Amino acid sequence: KSPTTCGTSPTTGDMATQCVTKVELTVSCENLLDTDVGSKSDPLCVLLMNSSDSQWYEVGRTEKVQNCLCPKFAKKFVIDYYFEIVQKLTFGIYDIDNKTVDLSDDDFLGQLECTLGQVVSSKKLTRPLVLKNKSPAGKGTITDFFGKSDPYLEFYKQTATGWQLAHRTEVVNNNLNPTWKPFRIPLQSLCGGDLEKPIKVECYDYDNDGSHDLIGSFETTMTRFQQASRTSPAEFECVNSKKKQKKKGYKNSGVVGVKICQEYTFLDYIMGGCQINFTVAIDFTGSNGDPKSPQSLHYISPKGVNEYLSATWSVGNVIQDYDSDKMFPAFGFGAQIPPTWQVSHEFPLNFNPANPFCAGVEGVVEAYRVCLPQVKLYGPTNFSPIINHVACFAKQALQQTTASQYYVLLIITDGVITDMDETRSAIVNASRLPMSIIIVGVGGADFSAMEFLDGDDGRLRSQTGEAAMRDIVQFVPYRQFQNAPSQALAQSVLAELPQQVASFFSIFKLKPPHDPNPS
């Protein structure tokens, strides 16, 4: 439950927006007036709130506590708190001696008028009770305690005889913005394998005595759940039907957001036979400097390394475990290549267009070492040709009926991209394919354009305004990891890949080639 939402201000017009937070108030009293003969009072607390048009309305009532002058009411009041609005409250205490809803025939034991802001800022507000004429109600006091819910969720499957509990989350204590732990549940248990079958979700506030309070509920389907992603959660209004009937202007009791919902995890796809195809593309533009000079990013040190090699080793050593044949196509871009010395933006490092594959990461490294002295570094820095090249293979893989192939393109570059518009379009197109792009920036150049391509701050759009279906680019500057262990770079650039793989196949409803969990 995420009870902080933004809506239209009830007092400042349609264009103004404000944030609202659900708060929970617990009420107790001491030394109430004793109006019963032969026994003690049977108190109940009613909460009134002043609306934007200065009209008082009833928010709710606690339970009646039998024969008690110092009640601690179990039922809590959950109300919307607006920081910028003065919200006037009246807590009224009555001695209930009949079963009618009307309080006019019940004994009045006192009241407290205050603002919600006073309660929230004090956390625990204790004041004397007063009668209608403002005189003290004996020695009676009332305490309003500002607290938070202990929410948990229950998921229900629809059956022929009604709703059947399928899963219950853990309780998140004292939290109005809880995040529950991820969980797995068989589709058969939740919706009978029917993605369009209704699913009911109820949100409760846990109480130790077992009288858990319903915060709200909603109905949805697995299809709707599966539309969720980390950048665009699926959100559902949690509605309490009783409050909706009683309270004018009631909207919801919070919003439940589903961050991600997948039938299969990344591990399921890998164990089920999905092949990860790894392609390397290396920047051979002139801005790298003469490879013979120690100042060049392509200069191979006496230890046999440079940043290009280190990045290739770091990422390739992790990826190759998920490629069964470990044969990787490796390309260069931005160089003049023999024998015609034309500039190429997708030439094989082994100079064999018919078979650009290298045997493992070692083969890529060896092809790079052999290729480097045979080409002339030139320019410009164009990404779109190599992205479109890999996308062609990914498009072919999409024709298959199972999640059998996924493509990862590693681009290692030193400089500012030249064909930004074409690259944006290429990435937007690739976002609809089983493909991810990892960019490692070497050297000390300005990589702000690379950060732009990484869609963490919002969906990337092409020059024509077309939005990427999903975020498939991960950019990391190598300089952040120069003094870190070699695996640190791989951990950073590959962190989003499992989610990108699983979310793509989930969106297209593609299953692993075979059962990842055979019985």
mmCIF file of N, CA, C and O in Angstrom, residues 266 269-270 273-279 319 322-324 328-329 390-391 393-398 400 402-409 430-438 470-474 494 496-508 510 513:
data_model
loop_
_atom_site.group_PDB
_atom_site.id
_atom_site.type_symbol
_atom_site.label_atom_id
_atom_site.label_comp_id
_atom_site.label_asym_id
_atom_site.label_seq_id
_atom_site.Cartn_x
_atom_site.Cartn_y
_atom_site.Cartn_z
ATOM 1 N N PHE A 266 14.441 -14.633 -14.628
ATOM 2 C CA PHE A 266 15.611 -14.757 -15.492
ATOM 3 C C PHE A 266 16.214 -16.161 -15.386
ATOM 4 O O PHE A 266 16.551 -16.788 -16.398
ATOM 5 N N TYR A 269 14.316 -18.712 -17.379
ATOM 6 C CA TYR A 269 14.601 -18.680 -18.816
ATOM 7 C C TYR A 269 15.945 -19.338 -19.134
ATOM 8 O O TYR A 269 16.070 -20.084 -20.110
ATOM 9 N N ILE A 270 16.952 -19.075 -18.307
ATOM 10 C CA ILE A 270 18.269 -19.663 -18.548
ATOM 11 C C ILE A 270 18.216 -21.182 -18.364
ATOM 12 O O ILE A 270 18.692 -21.951 -19.219
ATOM 13 N N GLY A 273 16.583 -23.102 -21.183
ATOM 14 C CA GLY A 273 17.226 -23.223 -22.481
ATOM 15 C C GLY A 273 17.409 -21.946 -23.264
ATOM 16 O O GLY A 273 17.800 -21.994 -24.440
ATOM 17 N N CYS A 274 17.157 -20.781 -22.666
ATOM 18 C CA CYS A 274 17.365 -19.518 -23.381
ATOM 19 C C CYS A 274 18.864 -19.267 -23.561
ATOM 20 O O CYS A 274 19.641 -19.381 -22.610
ATOM 21 N N GLN A 275 19.249 -18.907 -24.766
ATOM 22 C CA GLN A 275 20.644 -18.661 -25.098
ATOM 23 C C GLN A 275 20.925 -17.155 -25.086
ATOM 24 O O GLN A 275 20.205 -16.379 -25.714
ATOM 25 N N ILE A 276 21.954 -16.721 -24.371
ATOM 26 C CA ILE A 276 22.376 -15.325 -24.367
ATOM 27 C C ILE A 276 23.501 -15.169 -25.387
ATOM 28 O O ILE A 276 24.566 -15.784 -25.257
ATOM 29 N N ASN A 277 23.263 -14.364 -26.421
ATOM 30 C CA ASN A 277 24.242 -14.165 -27.495
ATOM 31 C C ASN A 277 24.963 -12.834 -27.292
ATOM 32 O O ASN A 277 24.340 -11.777 -27.283
ATOM 33 N N PHE A 278 26.270 -12.896 -27.139
ATOM 34 C CA PHE A 278 27.096 -11.755 -26.763
ATOM 35 C C PHE A 278 27.865 -11.238 -27.973
ATOM 36 O O PHE A 278 28.531 -12.002 -28.682
ATOM 37 N N THR A 279 27.765 -9.941 -28.250
ATOM 38 C CA THR A 279 28.499 -9.296 -29.331
ATOM 39 C C THR A 279 29.305 -8.132 -28.773
ATOM 40 O O THR A 279 28.791 -7.358 -27.953
ATOM 41 N N ILE A 319 29.303 -12.964 -19.077
ATOM 42 C CA ILE A 319 28.320 -13.291 -20.110
ATOM 43 C C ILE A 319 28.576 -14.663 -20.727
ATOM 44 O O ILE A 319 27.645 -15.412 -21.036
ATOM 45 N N TYR A 322 26.688 -17.972 -20.090
ATOM 46 C CA TYR A 322 25.298 -18.166 -20.503
ATOM 47 C C TYR A 322 25.188 -18.399 -22.013
ATOM 48 O O TYR A 322 24.083 -18.427 -22.555
ATOM 49 N N ASP A 323 26.317 -18.553 -22.688
ATOM 50 C CA ASP A 323 26.343 -18.817 -24.126
ATOM 51 C C ASP A 323 26.940 -20.208 -24.310
ATOM 52 O O ASP A 323 28.115 -20.438 -24.017
ATOM 53 N N SER A 324 26.121 -21.144 -24.790
ATOM 54 C CA SER A 324 26.537 -22.549 -24.800
ATOM 55 C C SER A 324 27.747 -22.809 -25.692
ATOM 56 O O SER A 324 28.644 -23.579 -25.322
ATOM 57 N N PHE A 328 31.675 -15.676 -29.987
ATOM 58 C CA PHE A 328 31.198 -14.301 -29.930
ATOM 59 C C PHE A 328 31.605 -13.517 -31.175
ATOM 60 O O PHE A 328 32.798 -13.426 -31.487
ATOM 61 N N PRO A 329 30.625 -12.895 -31.882
ATOM 62 C CA PRO A 329 30.998 -11.972 -32.940
ATOM 63 C C PRO A 329 31.624 -10.712 -32.341
ATOM 64 O O PRO A 329 31.130 -10.189 -31.336
ATOM 65 N N VAL A 390 23.091 -5.965 -35.006
ATOM 66 C CA VAL A 390 22.686 -6.961 -34.006
ATOM 67 C C VAL A 390 21.167 -7.082 -33.970
ATOM 68 O O VAL A 390 20.616 -8.176 -33.776
ATOM 69 N N ALA A 391 20.476 -5.963 -34.176
ATOM 70 C CA ALA A 391 19.009 -5.973 -34.143
ATOM 71 C C ALA A 391 18.430 -6.883 -35.226
ATOM 72 O O ALA A 391 17.364 -7.468 -35.040
ATOM 73 N N PHE A 393 19.545 -9.767 -36.165
ATOM 74 C CA PHE A 393 19.528 -11.133 -35.626
ATOM 75 C C PHE A 393 18.474 -11.274 -34.530
ATOM 76 O O PHE A 393 17.800 -12.298 -34.432
ATOM 77 N N ALA A 394 18.342 -10.240 -33.712
ATOM 78 C CA ALA A 394 17.328 -10.274 -32.653
ATOM 79 C C ALA A 394 15.920 -10.337 -33.249
ATOM 80 O O ALA A 394 15.035 -11.002 -32.709
ATOM 81 N N LYS A 395 15.728 -9.654 -34.374
ATOM 82 C CA LYS A 395 14.421 -9.678 -35.042
ATOM 83 C C LYS A 395 14.097 -11.071 -35.557
ATOM 84 O O LYS A 395 12.953 -11.536 -35.488
ATOM 85 N N GLN A 396 15.105 -11.760 -36.060
ATOM 86 C CA GLN A 396 14.897 -13.136 -36.507
ATOM 87 C C GLN A 396 14.522 -14.040 -35.338
ATOM 88 O O GLN A 396 13.661 -14.918 -35.461
ATOM 89 N N ALA A 397 15.162 -13.817 -34.185
ATOM 90 C CA ALA A 397 14.871 -14.627 -33.001
ATOM 91 C C ALA A 397 13.433 -14.436 -32.536
ATOM 92 O O ALA A 397 12.817 -15.360 -31.992
ATOM 93 N N LEU A 398 12.891 -13.239 -32.752
ATOM 94 C CA LEU A 398 11.529 -12.939 -32.320
ATOM 95 C C LEU A 398 10.494 -13.739 -33.115
ATOM 96 O O LEU A 398 9.351 -13.870 -32.677
ATOM 97 N N GLN A 400 10.575 -16.835 -33.470
ATOM 98 C CA GLN A 400 10.410 -18.130 -32.806
ATOM 99 C C GLN A 400 9.304 -18.051 -31.758
ATOM 100 O O GLN A 400 8.971 -16.978 -31.269
ATOM 101 N N THR A 402 9.240 -19.517 -28.776
ATOM 102 C CA THR A 402 9.677 -19.606 -27.386
ATOM 103 C C THR A 402 10.800 -18.609 -27.132
ATOM 104 O O THR A 402 11.364 -18.027 -28.055
ATOM 105 N N ALA A 403 11.125 -18.439 -25.855
ATOM 106 C CA ALA A 403 12.184 -17.498 -25.455
ATOM 107 C C ALA A 403 13.534 -18.192 -25.591
ATOM 108 O O ALA A 403 14.189 -18.506 -24.598
ATOM 109 N N SER A 404 13.958 -18.409 -26.807
ATOM 110 C CA SER A 404 15.164 -19.223 -27.036
ATOM 111 C C SER A 404 16.432 -18.406 -27.218
ATOM 112 O O SER A 404 17.527 -18.909 -26.981
ATOM 113 N N GLN A 405 16.303 -17.128 -27.647
ATOM 114 C CA GLN A 405 17.481 -16.318 -27.939
ATOM 115 C C GLN A 405 17.315 -14.906 -27.388
ATOM 116 O O GLN A 405 16.246 -14.299 -27.505
ATOM 117 N N TYR A 406 18.397 -14.387 -26.785
ATOM 118 C CA TYR A 406 18.432 -12.992 -26.347
ATOM 119 C C TYR A 406 19.817 -12.453 -26.673
ATOM 120 O O TYR A 406 20.827 -13.155 -26.505
ATOM 121 N N TYR A 407 19.881 -11.216 -27.157
ATOM 122 C CA TYR A 407 21.142 -10.642 -27.650
ATOM 123 C C TYR A 407 21.622 -9.498 -26.755
ATOM 124 O O TYR A 407 20.829 -8.639 -26.343
ATOM 125 N N VAL A 408 22.911 -9.506 -26.465
ATOM 126 C CA VAL A 408 23.544 -8.464 -25.656
ATOM 127 C C VAL A 408 24.688 -7.862 -26.467
ATOM 128 O O VAL A 408 25.612 -8.579 -26.880
ATOM 129 N N LEU A 409 24.612 -6.564 -26.706
ATOM 130 C CA LEU A 409 25.659 -5.852 -27.441
ATOM 131 C C LEU A 409 26.463 -5.007 -26.460
ATOM 132 O O LEU A 409 25.913 -4.132 -25.789
ATOM 133 N N ALA A 430 15.129 -1.288 -31.295
ATOM 134 C CA ALA A 430 15.660 -2.473 -30.623
ATOM 135 C C ALA A 430 14.937 -2.774 -29.322
ATOM 136 O O ALA A 430 14.947 -3.923 -28.854
ATOM 137 N N SER A 431 14.289 -1.779 -28.723
ATOM 138 C CA SER A 431 13.579 -1.992 -27.454
ATOM 139 C C SER A 431 12.408 -2.953 -27.613
ATOM 140 O O SER A 431 11.884 -3.476 -26.629
ATOM 141 N N ARG A 432 11.988 -3.187 -28.845
ATOM 142 C CA ARG A 432 10.902 -4.126 -29.133
ATOM 143 C C ARG A 432 11.423 -5.502 -29.519
ATOM 144 O O ARG A 432 10.655 -6.357 -29.967
ATOM 145 N N LEU A 433 12.717 -5.696 -29.352
ATOM 146 C CA LEU A 433 13.365 -6.948 -29.728
ATOM 147 C C LEU A 433 14.063 -7.564 -28.512
ATOM 148 O O LEU A 433 14.331 -6.874 -27.529
ATOM 149 N N PRO A 434 14.375 -8.864 -28.566
ATOM 150 C CA PRO A 434 15.094 -9.505 -27.451
ATOM 151 C C PRO A 434 16.560 -9.092 -27.452
ATOM 152 O O PRO A 434 17.444 -9.845 -27.876
ATOM 153 N N MET A 435 16.797 -7.883 -26.961
ATOM 154 C CA MET A 435 18.135 -7.302 -27.087
ATOM 155 C C MET A 435 18.378 -6.260 -26.008
ATOM 156 O O MET A 435 17.473 -5.513 -25.636
ATOM 157 N N SER A 436 19.595 -6.214 -25.498
ATOM 158 C CA SER A 436 20.036 -5.182 -24.563
ATOM 159 C C SER A 436 21.371 -4.621 -25.035
ATOM 160 O O SER A 436 22.126 -5.307 -25.746
ATOM 161 N N ILE A 437 21.651 -3.380 -24.643
ATOM 162 C CA ILE A 437 22.887 -2.707 -25.050
ATOM 163 C C ILE A 437 23.631 -2.228 -23.807
ATOM 164 O O ILE A 437 23.048 -1.541 -22.962
ATOM 165 N N ILE A 438 24.882 -2.610 -23.705
ATOM 166 C CA ILE A 438 25.743 -2.158 -22.615
ATOM 167 C C ILE A 438 26.810 -1.249 -23.217
ATOM 168 O O ILE A 438 27.480 -1.623 -24.178
ATOM 169 N N ARG A 470 10.865 -0.199 -23.674
ATOM 170 C CA ARG A 470 11.479 -0.489 -22.371
ATOM 171 C C ARG A 470 12.901 0.056 -22.380
ATOM 172 O O ARG A 470 13.449 0.391 -23.433
ATOM 173 N N ASP A 471 13.483 0.141 -21.209
ATOM 174 C CA ASP A 471 14.859 0.628 -21.077
ATOM 175 C C ASP A 471 15.803 -0.538 -21.341
ATOM 176 O O ASP A 471 15.827 -1.512 -20.587
ATOM 177 N N ILE A 472 16.591 -0.457 -22.424
ATOM 178 C CA ILE A 472 17.491 -1.566 -22.765
ATOM 179 C C ILE A 472 18.958 -1.158 -22.711
ATOM 180 O O ILE A 472 19.835 -1.976 -22.986
ATOM 181 N N VAL A 473 19.251 0.104 -22.385
ATOM 182 C CA VAL A 473 20.635 0.601 -22.406
ATOM 183 C C VAL A 473 21.141 0.790 -20.974
ATOM 184 O O VAL A 473 20.457 1.370 -20.133
ATOM 185 N N GLN A 474 22.334 0.296 -20.739
ATOM 186 C CA GLN A 474 23.012 0.528 -19.469
ATOM 187 C C GLN A 474 24.377 1.127 -19.771
ATOM 188 O O GLN A 474 25.189 0.507 -20.470
ATOM 189 N N LEU A 494 25.996 -5.197 -15.678
ATOM 190 C CA LEU A 494 25.084 -6.320 -15.905
ATOM 191 C C LEU A 494 23.940 -6.368 -14.902
ATOM 192 O O LEU A 494 23.094 -7.259 -14.971
ATOM 193 N N GLU A 496 21.206 -4.723 -14.526
ATOM 194 C CA GLU A 496 19.842 -4.623 -15.040
ATOM 195 C C GLU A 496 19.506 -5.697 -16.058
ATOM 196 O O GLU A 496 18.344 -5.846 -16.450
ATOM 197 N N LEU A 497 20.503 -6.437 -16.523
ATOM 198 C CA LEU A 497 20.275 -7.387 -17.608
ATOM 199 C C LEU A 497 19.271 -8.487 -17.263
ATOM 200 O O LEU A 497 18.370 -8.773 -18.068
ATOM 201 N N PRO A 498 19.362 -9.160 -16.103
ATOM 202 C CA PRO A 498 18.376 -10.208 -15.810
ATOM 203 C C PRO A 498 16.942 -9.703 -15.875
ATOM 204 O O PRO A 498 16.066 -10.382 -16.423
ATOM 205 N N GLN A 499 16.702 -8.505 -15.347
ATOM 206 C CA GLN A 499 15.362 -7.951 -15.392
ATOM 207 C C GLN A 499 14.942 -7.614 -16.823
ATOM 208 O O GLN A 499 13.788 -7.807 -17.216
ATOM 209 N N GLN A 500 15.870 -7.112 -17.621
ATOM 210 C CA GLN A 500 15.552 -6.780 -19.008
ATOM 211 C C GLN A 500 15.180 -8.037 -19.790
ATOM 212 O O GLN A 500 14.243 -8.029 -20.596
ATOM 213 N N VAL A 501 15.899 -9.124 -19.565
ATOM 214 C CA VAL A 501 15.597 -10.383 -20.243
ATOM 215 C C VAL A 501 14.215 -10.893 -19.849
ATOM 216 O O VAL A 501 13.367 -11.187 -20.694
ATOM 217 N N ALA A 502 13.995 -11.002 -18.532
ATOM 218 C CA ALA A 502 12.725 -11.560 -18.054
ATOM 219 C C ALA A 502 11.534 -10.694 -18.438
ATOM 220 O O ALA A 502 10.478 -11.208 -18.818
ATOM 221 N N SER A 503 11.691 -9.372 -18.340
ATOM 222 C CA SER A 503 10.561 -8.495 -18.642
ATOM 223 C C SER A 503 10.200 -8.542 -20.120
ATOM 224 O O SER A 503 9.022 -8.493 -20.489
ATOM 225 N N PHE A 504 11.226 -8.654 -21.006
ATOM 226 C CA PHE A 504 10.921 -8.719 -22.434
ATOM 227 C C PHE A 504 10.084 -9.952 -22.757
ATOM 228 O O PHE A 504 9.035 -9.855 -23.411
ATOM 229 N N PHE A 505 10.534 -11.111 -22.318
ATOM 230 C CA PHE A 505 9.811 -12.337 -22.634
ATOM 231 C C PHE A 505 8.441 -12.364 -21.961
ATOM 232 O O PHE A 505 7.491 -12.955 -22.488
ATOM 233 N N SER A 506 8.335 -11.718 -20.803
ATOM 234 C CA SER A 506 7.043 -11.630 -20.132
ATOM 235 C C SER A 506 6.074 -10.771 -20.935
ATOM 236 O O SER A 506 4.900 -11.122 -21.100
ATOM 237 N N ILE A 507 6.548 -9.633 -21.450
ATOM 238 C CA ILE A 507 5.700 -8.742 -22.248
ATOM 239 C C ILE A 507 5.155 -9.474 -23.469
ATOM 240 O O ILE A 507 3.977 -9.354 -23.816
ATOM 241 N N PHE A 508 6.018 -10.269 -24.127
ATOM 242 C CA PHE A 508 5.607 -10.972 -25.346
ATOM 243 C C PHE A 508 5.050 -12.364 -25.059
ATOM 244 O O PHE A 508 4.766 -13.118 -25.987
ATOM 245 N N LEU A 510 6.338 -15.096 -23.955
ATOM 246 C CA LEU A 510 7.140 -16.199 -24.481
ATOM 247 C C LEU A 510 7.662 -17.049 -23.327
ATOM 248 O O LEU A 510 8.235 -16.529 -22.365
ATOM 249 N N PRO A 513 12.149 -22.501 -23.723
ATOM 250 C CA PRO A 513 12.017 -23.613 -24.664
ATOM 251 C C PRO A 513 11.562 -24.913 -24.010
ATOM 252 O O PRO A 513 10.856 -25.711 -24.620
#
